[in-house]
XYZ file of N, CA and C in Angstrom:
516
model
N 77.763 83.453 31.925
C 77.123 84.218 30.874
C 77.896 84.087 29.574
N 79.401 84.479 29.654
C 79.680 84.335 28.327
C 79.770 82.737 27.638
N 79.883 81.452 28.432
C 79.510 80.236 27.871
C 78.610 80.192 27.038
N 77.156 80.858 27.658
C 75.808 80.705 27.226
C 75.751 81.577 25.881
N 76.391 82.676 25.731
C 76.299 83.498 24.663
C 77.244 82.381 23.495
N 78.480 82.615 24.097
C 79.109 81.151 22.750
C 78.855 80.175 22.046
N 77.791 79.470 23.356
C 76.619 78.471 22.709
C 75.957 78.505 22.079
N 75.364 80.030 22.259
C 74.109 80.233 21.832
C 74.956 80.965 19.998
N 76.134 81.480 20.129
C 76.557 81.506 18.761
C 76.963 80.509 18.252
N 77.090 79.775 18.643
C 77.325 78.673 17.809
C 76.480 78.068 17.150
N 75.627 78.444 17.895
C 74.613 76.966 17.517
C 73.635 77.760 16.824
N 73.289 79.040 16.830
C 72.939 79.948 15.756
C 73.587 79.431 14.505
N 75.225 79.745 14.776
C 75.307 79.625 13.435
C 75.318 78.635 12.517
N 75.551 77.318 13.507
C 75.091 76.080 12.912
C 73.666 75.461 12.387
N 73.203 75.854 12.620
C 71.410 75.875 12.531
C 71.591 76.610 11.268
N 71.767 77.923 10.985
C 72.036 78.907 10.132
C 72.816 78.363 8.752
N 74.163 77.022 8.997
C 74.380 76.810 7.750
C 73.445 75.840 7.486
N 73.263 75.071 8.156
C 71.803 73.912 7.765
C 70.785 74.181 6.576
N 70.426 75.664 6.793
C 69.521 75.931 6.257
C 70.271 76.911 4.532
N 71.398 76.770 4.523
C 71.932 77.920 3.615
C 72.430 76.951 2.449
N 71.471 77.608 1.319
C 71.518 76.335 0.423
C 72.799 76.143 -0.348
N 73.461 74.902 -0.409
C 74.877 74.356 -0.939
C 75.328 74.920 -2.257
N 76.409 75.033 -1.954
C 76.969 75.571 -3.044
C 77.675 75.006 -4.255
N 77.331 73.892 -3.921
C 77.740 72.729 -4.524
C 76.713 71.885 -5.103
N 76.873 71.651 -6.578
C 76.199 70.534 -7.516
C 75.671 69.426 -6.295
N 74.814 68.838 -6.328
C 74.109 67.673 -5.566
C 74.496 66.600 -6.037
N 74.776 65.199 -4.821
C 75.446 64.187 -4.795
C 75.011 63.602 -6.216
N 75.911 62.830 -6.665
C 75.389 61.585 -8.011
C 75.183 60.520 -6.922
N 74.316 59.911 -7.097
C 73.835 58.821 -6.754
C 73.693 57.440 -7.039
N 74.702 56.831 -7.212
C 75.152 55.387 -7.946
C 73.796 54.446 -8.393
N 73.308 54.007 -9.502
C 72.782 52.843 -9.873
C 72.649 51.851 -8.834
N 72.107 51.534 -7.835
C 71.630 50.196 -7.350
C 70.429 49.677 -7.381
N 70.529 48.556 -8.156
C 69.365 47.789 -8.216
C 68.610 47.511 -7.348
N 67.021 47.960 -7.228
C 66.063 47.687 -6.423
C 65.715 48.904 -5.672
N 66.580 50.318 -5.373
C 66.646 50.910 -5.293
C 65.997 51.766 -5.428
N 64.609 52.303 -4.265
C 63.291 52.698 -4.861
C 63.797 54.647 -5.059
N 62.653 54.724 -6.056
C 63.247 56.071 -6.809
C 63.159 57.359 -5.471
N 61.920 57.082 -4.323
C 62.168 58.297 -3.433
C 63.295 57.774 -2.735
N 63.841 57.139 -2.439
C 65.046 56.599 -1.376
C 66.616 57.261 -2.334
N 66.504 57.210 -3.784
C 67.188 57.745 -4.865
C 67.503 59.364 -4.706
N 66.256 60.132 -4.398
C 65.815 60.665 -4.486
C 66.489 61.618 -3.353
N 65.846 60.886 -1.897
C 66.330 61.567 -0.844
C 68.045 61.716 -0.686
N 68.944 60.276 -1.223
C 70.051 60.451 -1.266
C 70.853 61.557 -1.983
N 69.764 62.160 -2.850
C 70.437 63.192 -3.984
C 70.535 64.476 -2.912
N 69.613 64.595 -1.967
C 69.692 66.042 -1.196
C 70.756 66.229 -0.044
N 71.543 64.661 0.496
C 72.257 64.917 1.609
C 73.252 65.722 1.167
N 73.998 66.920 1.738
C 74.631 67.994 1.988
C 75.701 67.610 3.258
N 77.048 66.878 2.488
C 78.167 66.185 3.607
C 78.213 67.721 4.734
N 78.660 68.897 3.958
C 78.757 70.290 4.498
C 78.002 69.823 5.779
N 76.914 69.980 5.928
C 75.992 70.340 6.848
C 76.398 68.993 7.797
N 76.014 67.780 7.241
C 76.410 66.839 8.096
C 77.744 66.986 9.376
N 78.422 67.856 8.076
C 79.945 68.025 9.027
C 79.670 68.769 9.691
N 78.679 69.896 9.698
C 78.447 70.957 10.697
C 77.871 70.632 12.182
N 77.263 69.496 11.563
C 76.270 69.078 12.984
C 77.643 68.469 14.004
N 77.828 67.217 13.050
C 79.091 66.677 14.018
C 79.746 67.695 14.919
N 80.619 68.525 14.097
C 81.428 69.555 14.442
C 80.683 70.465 16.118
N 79.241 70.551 15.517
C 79.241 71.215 17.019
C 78.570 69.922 18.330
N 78.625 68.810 18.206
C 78.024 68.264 18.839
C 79.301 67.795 19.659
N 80.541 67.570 18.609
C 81.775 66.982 18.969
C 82.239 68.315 19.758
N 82.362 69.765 20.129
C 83.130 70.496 20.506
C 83.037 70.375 22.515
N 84.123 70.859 22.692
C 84.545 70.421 23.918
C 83.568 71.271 24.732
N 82.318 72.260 24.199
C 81.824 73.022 25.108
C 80.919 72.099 25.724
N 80.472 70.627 24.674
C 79.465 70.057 25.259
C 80.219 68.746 26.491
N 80.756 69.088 26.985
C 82.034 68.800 28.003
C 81.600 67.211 27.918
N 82.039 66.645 26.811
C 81.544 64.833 26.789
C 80.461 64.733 26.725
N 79.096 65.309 27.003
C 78.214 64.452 26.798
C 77.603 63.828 27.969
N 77.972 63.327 28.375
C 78.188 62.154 29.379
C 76.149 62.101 30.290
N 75.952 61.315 30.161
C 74.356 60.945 30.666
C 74.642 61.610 32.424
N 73.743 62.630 32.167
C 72.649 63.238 33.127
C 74.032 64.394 33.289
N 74.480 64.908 32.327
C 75.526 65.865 32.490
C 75.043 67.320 31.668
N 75.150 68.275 31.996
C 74.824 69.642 31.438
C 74.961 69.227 29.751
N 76.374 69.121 29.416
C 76.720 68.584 28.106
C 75.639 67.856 27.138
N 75.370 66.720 27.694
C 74.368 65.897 26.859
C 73.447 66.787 26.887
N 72.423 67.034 28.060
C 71.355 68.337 27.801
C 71.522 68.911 26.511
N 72.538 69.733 26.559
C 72.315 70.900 25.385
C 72.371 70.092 24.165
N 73.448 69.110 23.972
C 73.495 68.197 22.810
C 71.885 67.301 22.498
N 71.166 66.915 24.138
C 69.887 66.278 23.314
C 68.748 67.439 22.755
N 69.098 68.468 23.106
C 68.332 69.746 22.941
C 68.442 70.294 21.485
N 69.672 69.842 21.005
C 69.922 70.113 19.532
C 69.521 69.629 18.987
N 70.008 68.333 19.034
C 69.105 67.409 18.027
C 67.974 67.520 18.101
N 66.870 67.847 19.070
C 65.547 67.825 19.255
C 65.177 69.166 18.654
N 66.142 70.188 18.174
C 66.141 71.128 17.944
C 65.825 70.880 16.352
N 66.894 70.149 15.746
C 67.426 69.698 14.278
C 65.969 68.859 14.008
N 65.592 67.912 14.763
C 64.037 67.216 14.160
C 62.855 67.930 14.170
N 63.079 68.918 14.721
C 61.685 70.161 14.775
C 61.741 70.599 13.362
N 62.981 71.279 13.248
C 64.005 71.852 11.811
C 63.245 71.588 10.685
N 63.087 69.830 10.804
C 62.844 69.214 9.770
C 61.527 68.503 9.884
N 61.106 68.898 10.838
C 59.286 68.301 10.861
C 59.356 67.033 10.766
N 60.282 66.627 12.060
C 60.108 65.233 12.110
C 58.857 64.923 13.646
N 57.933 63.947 13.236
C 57.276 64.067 14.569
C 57.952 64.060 15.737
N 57.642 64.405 16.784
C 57.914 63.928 17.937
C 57.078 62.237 18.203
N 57.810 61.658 18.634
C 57.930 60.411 19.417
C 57.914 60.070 20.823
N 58.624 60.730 21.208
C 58.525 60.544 22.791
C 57.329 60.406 24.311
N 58.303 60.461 25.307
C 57.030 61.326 26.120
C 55.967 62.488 26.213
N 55.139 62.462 26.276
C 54.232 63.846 26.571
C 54.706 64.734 25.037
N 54.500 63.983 23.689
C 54.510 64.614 22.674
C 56.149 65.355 22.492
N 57.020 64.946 23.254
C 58.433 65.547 22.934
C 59.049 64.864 22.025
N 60.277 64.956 21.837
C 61.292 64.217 20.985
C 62.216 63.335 22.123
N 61.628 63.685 23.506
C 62.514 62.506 24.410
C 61.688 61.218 24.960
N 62.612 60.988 25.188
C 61.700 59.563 26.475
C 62.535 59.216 27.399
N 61.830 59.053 28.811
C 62.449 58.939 30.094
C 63.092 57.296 30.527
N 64.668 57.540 30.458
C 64.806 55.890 30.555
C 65.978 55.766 32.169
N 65.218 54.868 32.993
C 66.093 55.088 33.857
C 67.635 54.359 33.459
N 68.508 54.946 34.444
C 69.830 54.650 33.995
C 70.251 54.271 35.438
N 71.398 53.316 35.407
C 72.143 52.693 36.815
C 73.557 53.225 36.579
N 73.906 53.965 37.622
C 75.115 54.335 37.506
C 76.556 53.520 37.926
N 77.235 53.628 37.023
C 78.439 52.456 36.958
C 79.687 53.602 38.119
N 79.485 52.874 39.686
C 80.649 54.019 40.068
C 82.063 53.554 39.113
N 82.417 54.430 39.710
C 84.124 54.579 39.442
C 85.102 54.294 41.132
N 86.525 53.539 40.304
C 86.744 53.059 41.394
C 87.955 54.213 42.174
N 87.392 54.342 43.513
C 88.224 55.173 44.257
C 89.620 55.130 44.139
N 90.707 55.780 44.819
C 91.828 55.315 45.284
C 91.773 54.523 46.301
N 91.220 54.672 47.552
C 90.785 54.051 48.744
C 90.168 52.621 48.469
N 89.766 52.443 47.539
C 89.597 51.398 47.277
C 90.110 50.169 47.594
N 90.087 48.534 48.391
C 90.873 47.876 48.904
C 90.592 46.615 47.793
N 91.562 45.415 47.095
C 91.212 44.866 46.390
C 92.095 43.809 47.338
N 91.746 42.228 47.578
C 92.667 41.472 48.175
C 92.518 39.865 47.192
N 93.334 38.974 47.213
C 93.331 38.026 46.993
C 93.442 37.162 48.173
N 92.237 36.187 48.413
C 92.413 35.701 49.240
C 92.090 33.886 49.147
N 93.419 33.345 48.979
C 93.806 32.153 48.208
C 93.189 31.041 49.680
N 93.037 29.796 49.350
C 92.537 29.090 50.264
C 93.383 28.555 51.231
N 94.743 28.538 51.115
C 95.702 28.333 52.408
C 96.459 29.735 52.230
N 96.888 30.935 53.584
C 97.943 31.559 53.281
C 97.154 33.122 53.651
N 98.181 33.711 53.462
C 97.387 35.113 53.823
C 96.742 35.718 52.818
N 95.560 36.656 52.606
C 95.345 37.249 51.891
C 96.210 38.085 51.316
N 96.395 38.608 49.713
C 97.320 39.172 49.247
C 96.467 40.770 48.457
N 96.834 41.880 49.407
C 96.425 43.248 48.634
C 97.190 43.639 47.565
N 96.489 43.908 46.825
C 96.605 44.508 45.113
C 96.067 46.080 45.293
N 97.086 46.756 44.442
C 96.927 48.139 44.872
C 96.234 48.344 42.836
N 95.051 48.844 42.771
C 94.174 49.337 41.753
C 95.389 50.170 40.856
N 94.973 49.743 39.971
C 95.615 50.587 38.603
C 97.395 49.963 38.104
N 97.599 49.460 38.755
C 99.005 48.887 38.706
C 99.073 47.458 38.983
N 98.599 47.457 39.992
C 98.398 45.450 39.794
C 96.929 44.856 39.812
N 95.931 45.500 39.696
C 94.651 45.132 39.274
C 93.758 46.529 38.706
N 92.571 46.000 37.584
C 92.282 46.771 37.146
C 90.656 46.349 37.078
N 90.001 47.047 37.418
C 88.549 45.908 37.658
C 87.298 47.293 37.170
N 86.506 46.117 36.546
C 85.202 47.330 36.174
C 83.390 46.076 37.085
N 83.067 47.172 37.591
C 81.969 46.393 38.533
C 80.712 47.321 37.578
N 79.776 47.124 37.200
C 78.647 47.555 37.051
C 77.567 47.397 37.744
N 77.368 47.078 38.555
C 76.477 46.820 39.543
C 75.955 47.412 40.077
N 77.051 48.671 40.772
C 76.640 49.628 41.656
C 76.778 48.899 43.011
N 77.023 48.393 43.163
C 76.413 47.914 44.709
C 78.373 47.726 45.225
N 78.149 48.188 46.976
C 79.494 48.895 47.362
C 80.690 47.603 47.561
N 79.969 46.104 47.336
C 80.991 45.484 47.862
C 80.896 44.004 46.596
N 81.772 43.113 46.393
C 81.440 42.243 45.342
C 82.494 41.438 45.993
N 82.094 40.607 46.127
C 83.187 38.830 47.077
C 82.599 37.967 45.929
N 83.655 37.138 45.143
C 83.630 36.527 44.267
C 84.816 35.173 44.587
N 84.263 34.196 43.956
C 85.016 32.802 44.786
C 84.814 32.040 43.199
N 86.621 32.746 43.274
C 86.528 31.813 41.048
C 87.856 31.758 41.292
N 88.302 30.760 40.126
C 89.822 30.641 40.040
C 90.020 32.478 39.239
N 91.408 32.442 38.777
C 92.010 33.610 38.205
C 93.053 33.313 37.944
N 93.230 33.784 36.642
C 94.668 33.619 35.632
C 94.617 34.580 35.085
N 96.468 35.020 35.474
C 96.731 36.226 33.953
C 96.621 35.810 33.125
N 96.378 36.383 32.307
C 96.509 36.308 30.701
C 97.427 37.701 29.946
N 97.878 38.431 30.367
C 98.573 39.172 30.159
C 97.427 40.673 30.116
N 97.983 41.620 29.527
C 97.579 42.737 29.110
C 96.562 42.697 28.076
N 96.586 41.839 26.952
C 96.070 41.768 25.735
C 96.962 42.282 24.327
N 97.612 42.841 24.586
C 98.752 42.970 23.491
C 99.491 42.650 23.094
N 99.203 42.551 21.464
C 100.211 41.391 20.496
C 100.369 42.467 19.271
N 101.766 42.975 19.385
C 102.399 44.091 18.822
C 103.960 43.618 18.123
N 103.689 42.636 17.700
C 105.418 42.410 17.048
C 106.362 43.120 16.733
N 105.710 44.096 15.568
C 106.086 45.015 15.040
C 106.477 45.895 15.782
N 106.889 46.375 17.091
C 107.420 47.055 18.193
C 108.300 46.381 19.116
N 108.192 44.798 18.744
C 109.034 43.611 19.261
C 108.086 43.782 21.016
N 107.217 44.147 21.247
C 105.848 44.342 22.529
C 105.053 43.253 22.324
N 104.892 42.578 23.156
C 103.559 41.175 23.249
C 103.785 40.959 24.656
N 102.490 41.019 25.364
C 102.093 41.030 26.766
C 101.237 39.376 26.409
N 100.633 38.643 25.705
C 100.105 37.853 25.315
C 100.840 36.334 26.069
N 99.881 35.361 26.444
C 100.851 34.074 26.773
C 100.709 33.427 25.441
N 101.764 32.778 25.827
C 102.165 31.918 24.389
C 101.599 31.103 23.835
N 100.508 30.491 24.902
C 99.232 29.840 24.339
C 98.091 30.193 23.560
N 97.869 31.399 22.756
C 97.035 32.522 22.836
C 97.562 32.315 21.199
């Protein structure tokens, strides 16, 4: 309950400065050629204030990342869908909303349990323990991936002189 009330002040009051007219002289708008006069025009009304307001609550840690098909994003796509109503922007979406339904494939994450081996063509296979001597991203989804390629370090990727740090080969 009290999350929902915090939210719900917040985002009151953000909505609330949106609408509270600036207190501040309106942008100058630089001379560019070709530059049609409503496009001139509309640039004269943006209000950084407000801009910063939106950020500010979209960025706060209540919307816990964001993250697709997470409570977080919800309330964050709910705002914005909130903010284009605001402003009488049509809806676009599905079934006359401001969303549209897109399926998504989920990228697991790799366990601890996880087993990673090298297994060279004469000799024993060699286990690599995740996060320290291999570091691997699969998108696939799918629980198992056997791959038959050469492999070379190349280091870390870092070329840091200025710390006297370079993980980089010298060929690079």
């Amino acid at each position: 309950m009290h999350r929902t009330l915090v939210f719900a002040v917040v985002a009151a009051g953000i909505v609330a400065a949106t609408f509270v007219p600036a207190q501040q002289p309106a942008p100058t708008v630089p001379e560019i050629a070709g530059l049609p006069a409503g496009a001139r025009s509309a640039a004269a009304t943006i209000d950084p204030e407000k801009i910063r307001a939106h950020v500010r609550f979209l960025s706060l840690d209540l919307l816990e990342g964001r993250g697709p098909g997470k409570r977080g994003a919800e309330l964050a796509a709910e705002y914005i869908a909130t903010q284009f109503a605001l402003a009488h922007v049509e809806p676009a979406g599905d079934s006359g909303t401001y969303f549209q339904r897109i399926p998504l494939v989920a990228v697991h994450t790799i366990e601890d349990k996880t087993k990673f081996s090298l297994a060279p063509a004469q000799g024993q296979p060699v286990e690599l323990a995740y996060g320290t001597e291999i570091v691997s991203k699969d998108q696939t989804g799918e629980p198992t991936a056997d791959l038959d390629a050469p492999i070379v370090f190349v280091g870390y990727g870092i070329h840091a002189p200025e710390y006297n740090w370079t993980t980089m080969p010298a060929w690079t």
